[in-house]
Amino acid sequence: MRKDEFRNWLMYIDGRDERQTADNLARAGRIERAFCTDADAECQKDGGESLIGALTSVRDLVSLGAKERLQQQFPQFEKLPFDYNGLSSLLTAIRKYISFYAVAPLPPANTKPVSETANQTAVVALEKIADDLKNIIGRLE
């Protein structure tokens, strides 16, 4: 999961406040840990549908009274809320991530990441441009 990008999307595109943003980030992370997966990988695979289906199945089984059996069979679920509303809030969070992913997908696998050196060079260049602009503005005043 791309936490920083998702956080920005939640706040500036989806209009969530800081508390709601933190809640959605935490809930999406809980889902990743419980299902031993990565939200981006799930979105790439099938748009997140299999993850939504699995979580919906857990919610439905809990509502049918299978909480203890699920906890015994899947110990990684121990940190999930085992009530309908709690699991529904997790579903909402992962659906938000899927919506975020729809507008900000990962680049293709053959795309090379920007190196740290290139990134630092760009920062230095931008700082120099900012200093040059300040000097020009100072001379104009």
PDB file of N, CA and C in Angstrom, residues 29-102:
ATOM      1  N   GLY A  29      -4.434  -1.132   6.388  1.00  0.00           N
ATOM      2  CA  GLY A  29      -3.256  -1.865   6.842  1.00  0.00           C
ATOM      3  C   GLY A  29      -3.623  -3.144   7.583  1.00  0.00           C
ATOM      4  N   ARG A  30      -4.674  -3.085   8.383  1.00  0.00           N
ATOM      5  CA  ARG A  30      -5.132  -4.286   9.096  1.00  0.00           C
ATOM      6  C   ARG A  30      -5.565  -5.369   8.112  1.00  0.00           C
ATOM      7  N   ILE A  31      -6.205  -4.954   7.052  1.00  0.00           N
ATOM      8  CA  ILE A  31      -6.651  -5.915   6.031  1.00  0.00           C
ATOM      9  C   ILE A  31      -5.437  -6.554   5.366  1.00  0.00           C
ATOM     10  N   GLU A  32      -4.450  -5.739   5.011  1.00  0.00           N
ATOM     11  CA  GLU A  32      -3.243  -6.290   4.389  1.00  0.00           C
ATOM     12  C   GLU A  32      -2.589  -7.334   5.303  1.00  0.00           C
ATOM     13  N   ARG A  33      -2.465  -7.001   6.588  1.00  0.00           N
ATOM     14  CA  ARG A  33      -1.826  -7.928   7.522  1.00  0.00           C
ATOM     15  C   ARG A  33      -2.661  -9.189   7.718  1.00  0.00           C
ATOM     16  N   ALA A  34      -3.971  -9.034   7.857  1.00  0.00           N
ATOM     17  CA  ALA A  34      -4.839 -10.192   8.107  1.00  0.00           C
ATOM     18  C   ALA A  34      -4.853 -11.156   6.926  1.00  0.00           C
ATOM     19  N   PHE A  35      -4.802 -10.620   5.719  1.00  0.00           N
ATOM     20  CA  PHE A  35      -4.863 -11.470   4.529  1.00  0.00           C
ATOM     21  C   PHE A  35      -3.482 -11.702   3.907  1.00  0.00           C
ATOM     22  N   CYS A  36      -2.437 -11.234   4.621  1.00  0.00           N
ATOM     23  CA  CYS A  36      -1.048 -11.436   4.182  1.00  0.00           C
ATOM     24  C   CYS A  36      -0.880 -11.044   2.712  1.00  0.00           C
ATOM     25  N   THR A  37      -1.277  -9.832   2.398  1.00  0.00           N
ATOM     26  CA  THR A  37      -1.229  -9.376   1.015  1.00  0.00           C
ATOM     27  C   THR A  37      -0.867  -7.900   0.964  1.00  0.00           C
ATOM     28  N   ASP A  38      -0.799  -7.374  -0.227  1.00  0.00           N
ATOM     29  CA  ASP A  38      -0.539  -5.961  -0.469  1.00  0.00           C
ATOM     30  C   ASP A  38      -1.706  -5.402  -1.279  1.00  0.00           C
ATOM     31  N   ALA A  39      -2.253  -4.286  -0.852  1.00  0.00           N
ATOM     32  CA  ALA A  39      -3.425  -3.718  -1.525  1.00  0.00           C
ATOM     33  C   ALA A  39      -3.149  -3.414  -2.994  1.00  0.00           C
ATOM     34  N   ASP A  40      -1.948  -2.922  -3.296  1.00  0.00           N
ATOM     35  CA  ASP A  40      -1.617  -2.633  -4.694  1.00  0.00           C
ATOM     36  C   ASP A  40      -1.596  -3.912  -5.526  1.00  0.00           C
ATOM     37  N   ALA A  41      -1.016  -4.973  -4.970  1.00  0.00           N
ATOM     38  CA  ALA A  41      -0.968  -6.246  -5.696  1.00  0.00           C
ATOM     39  C   ALA A  41      -2.377  -6.765  -5.961  1.00  0.00           C
ATOM     40  N   GLU A  42      -3.258  -6.616  -4.974  1.00  0.00           N
ATOM     41  CA  GLU A  42      -4.649  -7.059  -5.146  1.00  0.00           C
ATOM     42  C   GLU A  42      -5.362  -6.227  -6.215  1.00  0.00           C
ATOM     43  N   CYS A  43      -5.096  -4.936  -6.226  1.00  0.00           N
ATOM     44  CA  CYS A  43      -5.721  -4.066  -7.237  1.00  0.00           C
ATOM     45  C   CYS A  43      -5.188  -4.388  -8.628  1.00  0.00           C
ATOM     46  N   GLN A  44      -3.896  -4.672  -8.728  1.00  0.00           N
ATOM     47  CA  GLN A  44      -3.323  -5.040 -10.023  1.00  0.00           C
ATOM     48  C   GLN A  44      -3.898  -6.355 -10.517  1.00  0.00           C
ATOM     49  N   LYS A  45      -4.071  -7.297  -9.597  1.00  0.00           N
ATOM     50  CA  LYS A  45      -4.518  -8.637  -9.969  1.00  0.00           C
ATOM     51  C   LYS A  45      -5.932  -8.628 -10.530  1.00  0.00           C
ATOM     52  N   ASP A  46      -6.879  -8.046  -9.778  1.00  0.00           N
ATOM     53  CA  ASP A  46      -8.280  -8.117 -10.218  1.00  0.00           C
ATOM     54  C   ASP A  46      -9.121  -6.927  -9.759  1.00  0.00           C
ATOM     55  N   GLY A  47      -8.445  -5.797  -9.594  1.00  0.00           N
ATOM     56  CA  GLY A  47      -9.175  -4.610  -9.161  1.00  0.00           C
ATOM     57  C   GLY A  47      -9.607  -4.670  -7.709  1.00  0.00           C
ATOM     58  N   GLY A  48      -9.018  -5.575  -6.940  1.00  0.00           N
ATOM     59  CA  GLY A  48      -9.350  -5.696  -5.521  1.00  0.00           C
ATOM     60  C   GLY A  48     -10.570  -6.552  -5.235  1.00  0.00           C
ATOM     61  N   GLU A  49     -11.158  -7.123  -6.287  1.00  0.00           N
ATOM     62  CA  GLU A  49     -12.405  -7.883  -6.121  1.00  0.00           C
ATOM     63  C   GLU A  49     -12.244  -9.122  -5.245  1.00  0.00           C
ATOM     64  N   SER A  50     -11.132  -9.839  -5.379  1.00  0.00           N
ATOM     65  CA  SER A  50     -10.965 -11.046  -4.557  1.00  0.00           C
ATOM     66  C   SER A  50     -10.789 -10.674  -3.082  1.00  0.00           C
ATOM     67  N   LEU A  51     -10.128  -9.570  -2.808  1.00  0.00           N
ATOM     68  CA  LEU A  51      -9.964  -9.117  -1.428  1.00  0.00           C
ATOM     69  C   LEU A  51     -11.310  -8.686  -0.843  1.00  0.00           C
ATOM     70  N   ILE A  52     -12.079  -7.949  -1.629  1.00  0.00           N
ATOM     71  CA  ILE A  52     -13.426  -7.550  -1.191  1.00  0.00           C
ATOM     72  C   ILE A  52     -14.273  -8.799  -0.934  1.00  0.00           C
ATOM     73  N   GLY A  53     -14.192  -9.768  -1.834  1.00  0.00           N
ATOM     74  CA  GLY A  53     -14.965 -10.997  -1.671  1.00  0.00           C
ATOM     75  C   GLY A  53     -14.581 -11.756  -0.413  1.00  0.00           C
ATOM     76  N   ALA A  54     -13.285 -11.858  -0.155  1.00  0.00           N
ATOM     77  CA  ALA A  54     -12.824 -12.573   1.038  1.00  0.00           C
ATOM     78  C   ALA A  54     -13.282 -11.878   2.312  1.00  0.00           C
ATOM     79  N   LEU A  55     -13.131 -10.562   2.352  1.00  0.00           N
ATOM     80  CA  LEU A  55     -13.537  -9.822   3.550  1.00  0.00           C
ATOM     81  C   LEU A  55     -15.050  -9.858   3.738  1.00  0.00           C
ATOM     82  N   THR A  56     -15.795  -9.795   2.643  1.00  0.00           N
ATOM     83  CA  THR A  56     -17.255  -9.899   2.720  1.00  0.00           C
ATOM     84  C   THR A  56     -17.658 -11.272   3.251  1.00  0.00           C
ATOM     85  N   SER A  57     -16.968 -12.312   2.821  1.00  0.00           N
ATOM     86  CA  SER A  57     -17.247 -13.664   3.311  1.00  0.00           C
ATOM     87  C   SER A  57     -16.985 -13.772   4.804  1.00  0.00           C
ATOM     88  N   VAL A  58     -15.876 -13.188   5.271  1.00  0.00           N
ATOM     89  CA  VAL A  58     -15.578 -13.194   6.706  1.00  0.00           C
ATOM     90  C   VAL A  58     -16.697 -12.484   7.457  1.00  0.00           C
ATOM     91  N   ARG A  59     -17.101 -11.319   6.971  1.00  0.00           N
ATOM     92  CA  ARG A  59     -18.178 -10.564   7.628  1.00  0.00           C
ATOM     93  C   ARG A  59     -19.468 -11.386   7.684  1.00  0.00           C
ATOM     94  N   ASP A  60     -19.815 -12.030   6.575  1.00  0.00           N
ATOM     95  CA  ASP A  60     -21.045 -12.821   6.524  1.00  0.00           C
ATOM     96  C   ASP A  60     -20.975 -14.028   7.451  1.00  0.00           C
ATOM     97  N   LEU A  61     -19.809 -14.680   7.505  1.00  0.00           N
ATOM     98  CA  LEU A  61     -19.646 -15.825   8.402  1.00  0.00           C
ATOM     99  C   LEU A  61     -19.734 -15.411   9.873  1.00  0.00           C
ATOM    100  N   VAL A  62     -19.169 -14.250  10.189  1.00  0.00           N
ATOM    101  CA  VAL A  62     -19.261 -13.741  11.562  1.00  0.00           C
ATOM    102  C   VAL A  62     -20.711 -13.467  11.922  1.00  0.00           C
ATOM    103  N   SER A  63     -21.456 -12.895  10.991  1.00  0.00           N
ATOM    104  CA  SER A  63     -22.862 -12.604  11.278  1.00  0.00           C
ATOM    105  C   SER A  63     -23.686 -13.881  11.423  1.00  0.00           C
ATOM    106  N   LEU A  64     -23.189 -14.997  10.876  1.00  0.00           N
ATOM    107  CA  LEU A  64     -23.866 -16.288  11.021  1.00  0.00           C
ATOM    108  C   LEU A  64     -23.397 -17.058  12.260  1.00  0.00           C
ATOM    109  N   GLY A  65     -22.491 -16.455  13.026  1.00  0.00           N
ATOM    110  CA  GLY A  65     -22.050 -17.071  14.278  1.00  0.00           C
ATOM    111  C   GLY A  65     -20.790 -17.902  14.186  1.00  0.00           C
ATOM    112  N   ALA A  66     -19.993 -17.747  13.146  1.00  0.00           N
ATOM    113  CA  ALA A  66     -18.788 -18.560  12.964  1.00  0.00           C
ATOM    114  C   ALA A  66     -17.515 -17.853  13.439  1.00  0.00           C
ATOM    115  N   LYS A  67     -17.651 -16.882  14.324  1.00  0.00           N
ATOM    116  CA  LYS A  67     -16.505 -16.096  14.791  1.00  0.00           C
ATOM    117  C   LYS A  67     -15.394 -16.980  15.365  1.00  0.00           C
ATOM    118  N   GLU A  68     -15.717 -17.841  16.322  1.00  0.00           N
ATOM    119  CA  GLU A  68     -14.703 -18.676  16.979  1.00  0.00           C
ATOM    120  C   GLU A  68     -14.018 -19.611  15.981  1.00  0.00           C
ATOM    121  N   ARG A  69     -14.796 -20.182  15.095  1.00  0.00           N
ATOM    122  CA  ARG A  69     -14.222 -21.106  14.104  1.00  0.00           C
ATOM    123  C   ARG A  69     -13.242 -20.372  13.183  1.00  0.00           C
ATOM    124  N   LEU A  70     -13.617 -19.165  12.756  1.00  0.00           N
ATOM    125  CA  LEU A  70     -12.725 -18.369  11.911  1.00  0.00           C
ATOM    126  C   LEU A  70     -11.439 -18.022  12.651  1.00  0.00           C
ATOM    127  N   GLN A  71     -11.563 -17.626  13.907  1.00  0.00           N
ATOM    128  CA  GLN A  71     -10.377 -17.258  14.684  1.00  0.00           C
ATOM    129  C   GLN A  71      -9.449 -18.458  14.884  1.00  0.00           C
ATOM    130  N   GLN A  72     -10.007 -19.644  15.045  1.00  0.00           N
ATOM    131  CA  GLN A  72      -9.181 -20.844  15.207  1.00  0.00           C
ATOM    132  C   GLN A  72      -8.517 -21.233  13.885  1.00  0.00           C
ATOM    133  N   GLN A  73      -9.276 -21.172  12.824  1.00  0.00           N
ATOM    134  CA  GLN A  73      -8.769 -21.608  11.526  1.00  0.00           C
ATOM    135  C   GLN A  73      -7.802 -20.599  10.905  1.00  0.00           C
ATOM    136  N   PHE A  74      -7.997 -19.314  11.199  1.00  0.00           N
ATOM    137  CA  PHE A  74      -7.167 -18.248  10.625  1.00  0.00           C
ATOM    138  C   PHE A  74      -6.636 -17.358  11.747  1.00  0.00           C
ATOM    139  N   PRO A  75      -5.560 -17.774  12.413  1.00  0.00           N
ATOM    140  CA  PRO A  75      -5.043 -16.985  13.537  1.00  0.00           C
ATOM    141  C   PRO A  75      -4.627 -15.560  13.146  1.00  0.00           C
ATOM    142  N   GLN A  76      -4.294 -15.344  11.862  1.00  0.00           N
ATOM    143  CA  GLN A  76      -3.918 -13.995  11.432  1.00  0.00           C
ATOM    144  C   GLN A  76      -5.098 -13.019  11.492  1.00  0.00           C
ATOM    145  N   PHE A  77      -6.307 -13.537  11.650  1.00  0.00           N
ATOM    146  CA  PHE A  77      -7.490 -12.681  11.761  1.00  0.00           C
ATOM    147  C   PHE A  77      -7.700 -12.138  13.173  1.00  0.00           C
ATOM    148  N   GLU A  78      -6.826 -12.499  14.114  1.00  0.00           N
ATOM    149  CA  GLU A  78      -7.052 -12.129  15.510  1.00  0.00           C
ATOM    150  C   GLU A  78      -7.210 -10.615  15.722  1.00  0.00           C
ATOM    151  N   LYS A  79      -6.596  -9.821  14.901  1.00  0.00           N
ATOM    152  CA  LYS A  79      -6.673  -8.362  15.064  1.00  0.00           C
ATOM    153  C   LYS A  79      -7.858  -7.733  14.338  1.00  0.00           C
ATOM    154  N   LEU A  80      -8.647  -8.541  13.638  1.00  0.00           N
ATOM    155  CA  LEU A  80      -9.826  -8.004  12.959  1.00  0.00           C
ATOM    156  C   LEU A  80     -10.967  -7.830  13.953  1.00  0.00           C
ATOM    157  N   PRO A  81     -11.778  -6.811  13.750  1.00  0.00           N
ATOM    158  CA  PRO A  81     -12.971  -6.682  14.601  1.00  0.00           C
ATOM    159  C   PRO A  81     -13.981  -7.740  14.173  1.00  0.00           C
ATOM    160  N   PHE A  82     -14.435  -8.539  15.099  1.00  0.00           N
ATOM    161  CA  PHE A  82     -15.359  -9.614  14.740  1.00  0.00           C
ATOM    162  C   PHE A  82     -16.794  -9.235  15.047  1.00  0.00           C
ATOM    163  N   ASP A  83     -17.205  -8.142  14.461  1.00  0.00           N
ATOM    164  CA  ASP A  83     -18.610  -7.747  14.486  1.00  0.00           C
ATOM    165  C   ASP A  83     -18.946  -7.153  13.122  1.00  0.00           C
ATOM    166  N   TYR A  84     -20.209  -7.165  12.775  1.00  0.00           N
ATOM    167  CA  TYR A  84     -20.648  -6.755  11.445  1.00  0.00           C
ATOM    168  C   TYR A  84     -20.209  -5.328  11.118  1.00  0.00           C
ATOM    169  N   ASN A  85     -20.426  -4.398  12.057  1.00  0.00           N
ATOM    170  CA  ASN A  85     -20.085  -2.994  11.791  1.00  0.00           C
ATOM    171  C   ASN A  85     -18.578  -2.790  11.646  1.00  0.00           C
ATOM    172  N   GLY A  86     -17.805  -3.452  12.494  1.00  0.00           N
ATOM    173  CA  GLY A  86     -16.353  -3.326  12.409  1.00  0.00           C
ATOM    174  C   GLY A  86     -15.811  -3.848  11.089  1.00  0.00           C
ATOM    175  N   LEU A  87     -16.311  -5.003  10.667  1.00  0.00           N
ATOM    176  CA  LEU A  87     -15.871  -5.563   9.386  1.00  0.00           C
ATOM    177  C   LEU A  87     -16.367  -4.724   8.213  1.00  0.00           C
ATOM    178  N   SER A  88     -17.545  -4.132   8.359  1.00  0.00           N
ATOM    179  CA  SER A  88     -18.056  -3.242   7.306  1.00  0.00           C
ATOM    180  C   SER A  88     -17.176  -2.000   7.166  1.00  0.00           C
ATOM    181  N   SER A  89     -16.666  -1.487   8.293  1.00  0.00           N
ATOM    182  CA  SER A  89     -15.780  -0.316   8.211  1.00  0.00           C
ATOM    183  C   SER A  89     -14.461  -0.681   7.533  1.00  0.00           C
ATOM    184  N   LEU A  90     -13.996  -1.927   7.714  1.00  0.00           N
ATOM    185  CA  LEU A  90     -12.802  -2.373   6.996  1.00  0.00           C
ATOM    186  C   LEU A  90     -13.083  -2.456   5.495  1.00  0.00           C
ATOM    187  N   LEU A  91     -14.258  -2.947   5.152  1.00  0.00           N
ATOM    188  CA  LEU A  91     -14.652  -3.009   3.732  1.00  0.00           C
ATOM    189  C   LEU A  91     -14.676  -1.613   3.117  1.00  0.00           C
ATOM    190  N   THR A  92     -15.207  -0.654   3.849  1.00  0.00           N
ATOM    191  CA  THR A  92     -15.253   0.723   3.352  1.00  0.00           C
ATOM    192  C   THR A  92     -13.836   1.235   3.091  1.00  0.00           C
ATOM    193  N   ALA A  93     -12.915   0.960   4.016  1.00  0.00           N
ATOM    194  CA  ALA A  93     -11.532   1.430   3.855  1.00  0.00           C
ATOM    195  C   ALA A  93     -10.876   0.817   2.622  1.00  0.00           C
ATOM    196  N   ILE A  94     -11.061  -0.470   2.410  1.00  0.00           N
ATOM    197  CA  ILE A  94     -10.404  -1.094   1.256  1.00  0.00           C
ATOM    198  C   ILE A  94     -11.082  -0.653  -0.044  1.00  0.00           C
ATOM    199  N   ARG A  95     -12.364  -0.385   0.003  1.00  0.00           N
ATOM    200  CA  ARG A  95     -13.040   0.157  -1.198  1.00  0.00           C
ATOM    201  C   ARG A  95     -12.494   1.537  -1.534  1.00  0.00           C
ATOM    202  N   LYS A  96     -12.195   2.320  -0.506  1.00  0.00           N
ATOM    203  CA  LYS A  96     -11.586   3.634  -0.743  1.00  0.00           C
ATOM    204  C   LYS A  96     -10.207   3.466  -1.382  1.00  0.00           C
ATOM    205  N   TYR A  97      -9.450   2.462  -0.920  1.00  0.00           N
ATOM    206  CA  TYR A  97      -8.137   2.238  -1.524  1.00  0.00           C
ATOM    207  C   TYR A  97      -8.290   1.837  -2.984  1.00  0.00           C
ATOM    208  N   ILE A  98      -9.263   1.024  -3.272  1.00  0.00           N
ATOM    209  CA  ILE A  98      -9.515   0.610  -4.658  1.00  0.00           C
ATOM    210  C   ILE A  98      -9.886   1.822  -5.510  1.00  0.00           C
ATOM    211  N   SER A  99     -10.675   2.734  -4.955  1.00  0.00           N
ATOM    212  CA  SER A  99     -11.026   3.968  -5.681  1.00  0.00           C
ATOM    213  C   SER A  99      -9.782   4.823  -5.913  1.00  0.00           C
ATOM    214  N   PHE A 100      -8.926   4.916  -4.899  1.00  0.00           N
ATOM    215  CA  PHE A 100      -7.659   5.639  -5.047  1.00  0.00           C
ATOM    216  C   PHE A 100      -6.816   4.992  -6.145  1.00  0.00           C
ATOM    217  N   TYR A 101      -6.714   3.666  -6.110  1.00  0.00           N
ATOM    218  CA  TYR A 101      -5.891   2.949  -7.077  1.00  0.00           C
ATOM    219  C   TYR A 101      -6.404   3.150  -8.504  1.00  0.00           C
ATOM    220  N   ALA A 102      -7.697   3.280  -8.644  1.00  0.00           N
ATOM    221  CA  ALA A 102      -8.284   3.465  -9.979  1.00  0.00           C
ATOM    222  C   ALA A 102      -7.787   4.745 -10.640  1.00  0.00           C
TER     223      ALA A 102
END
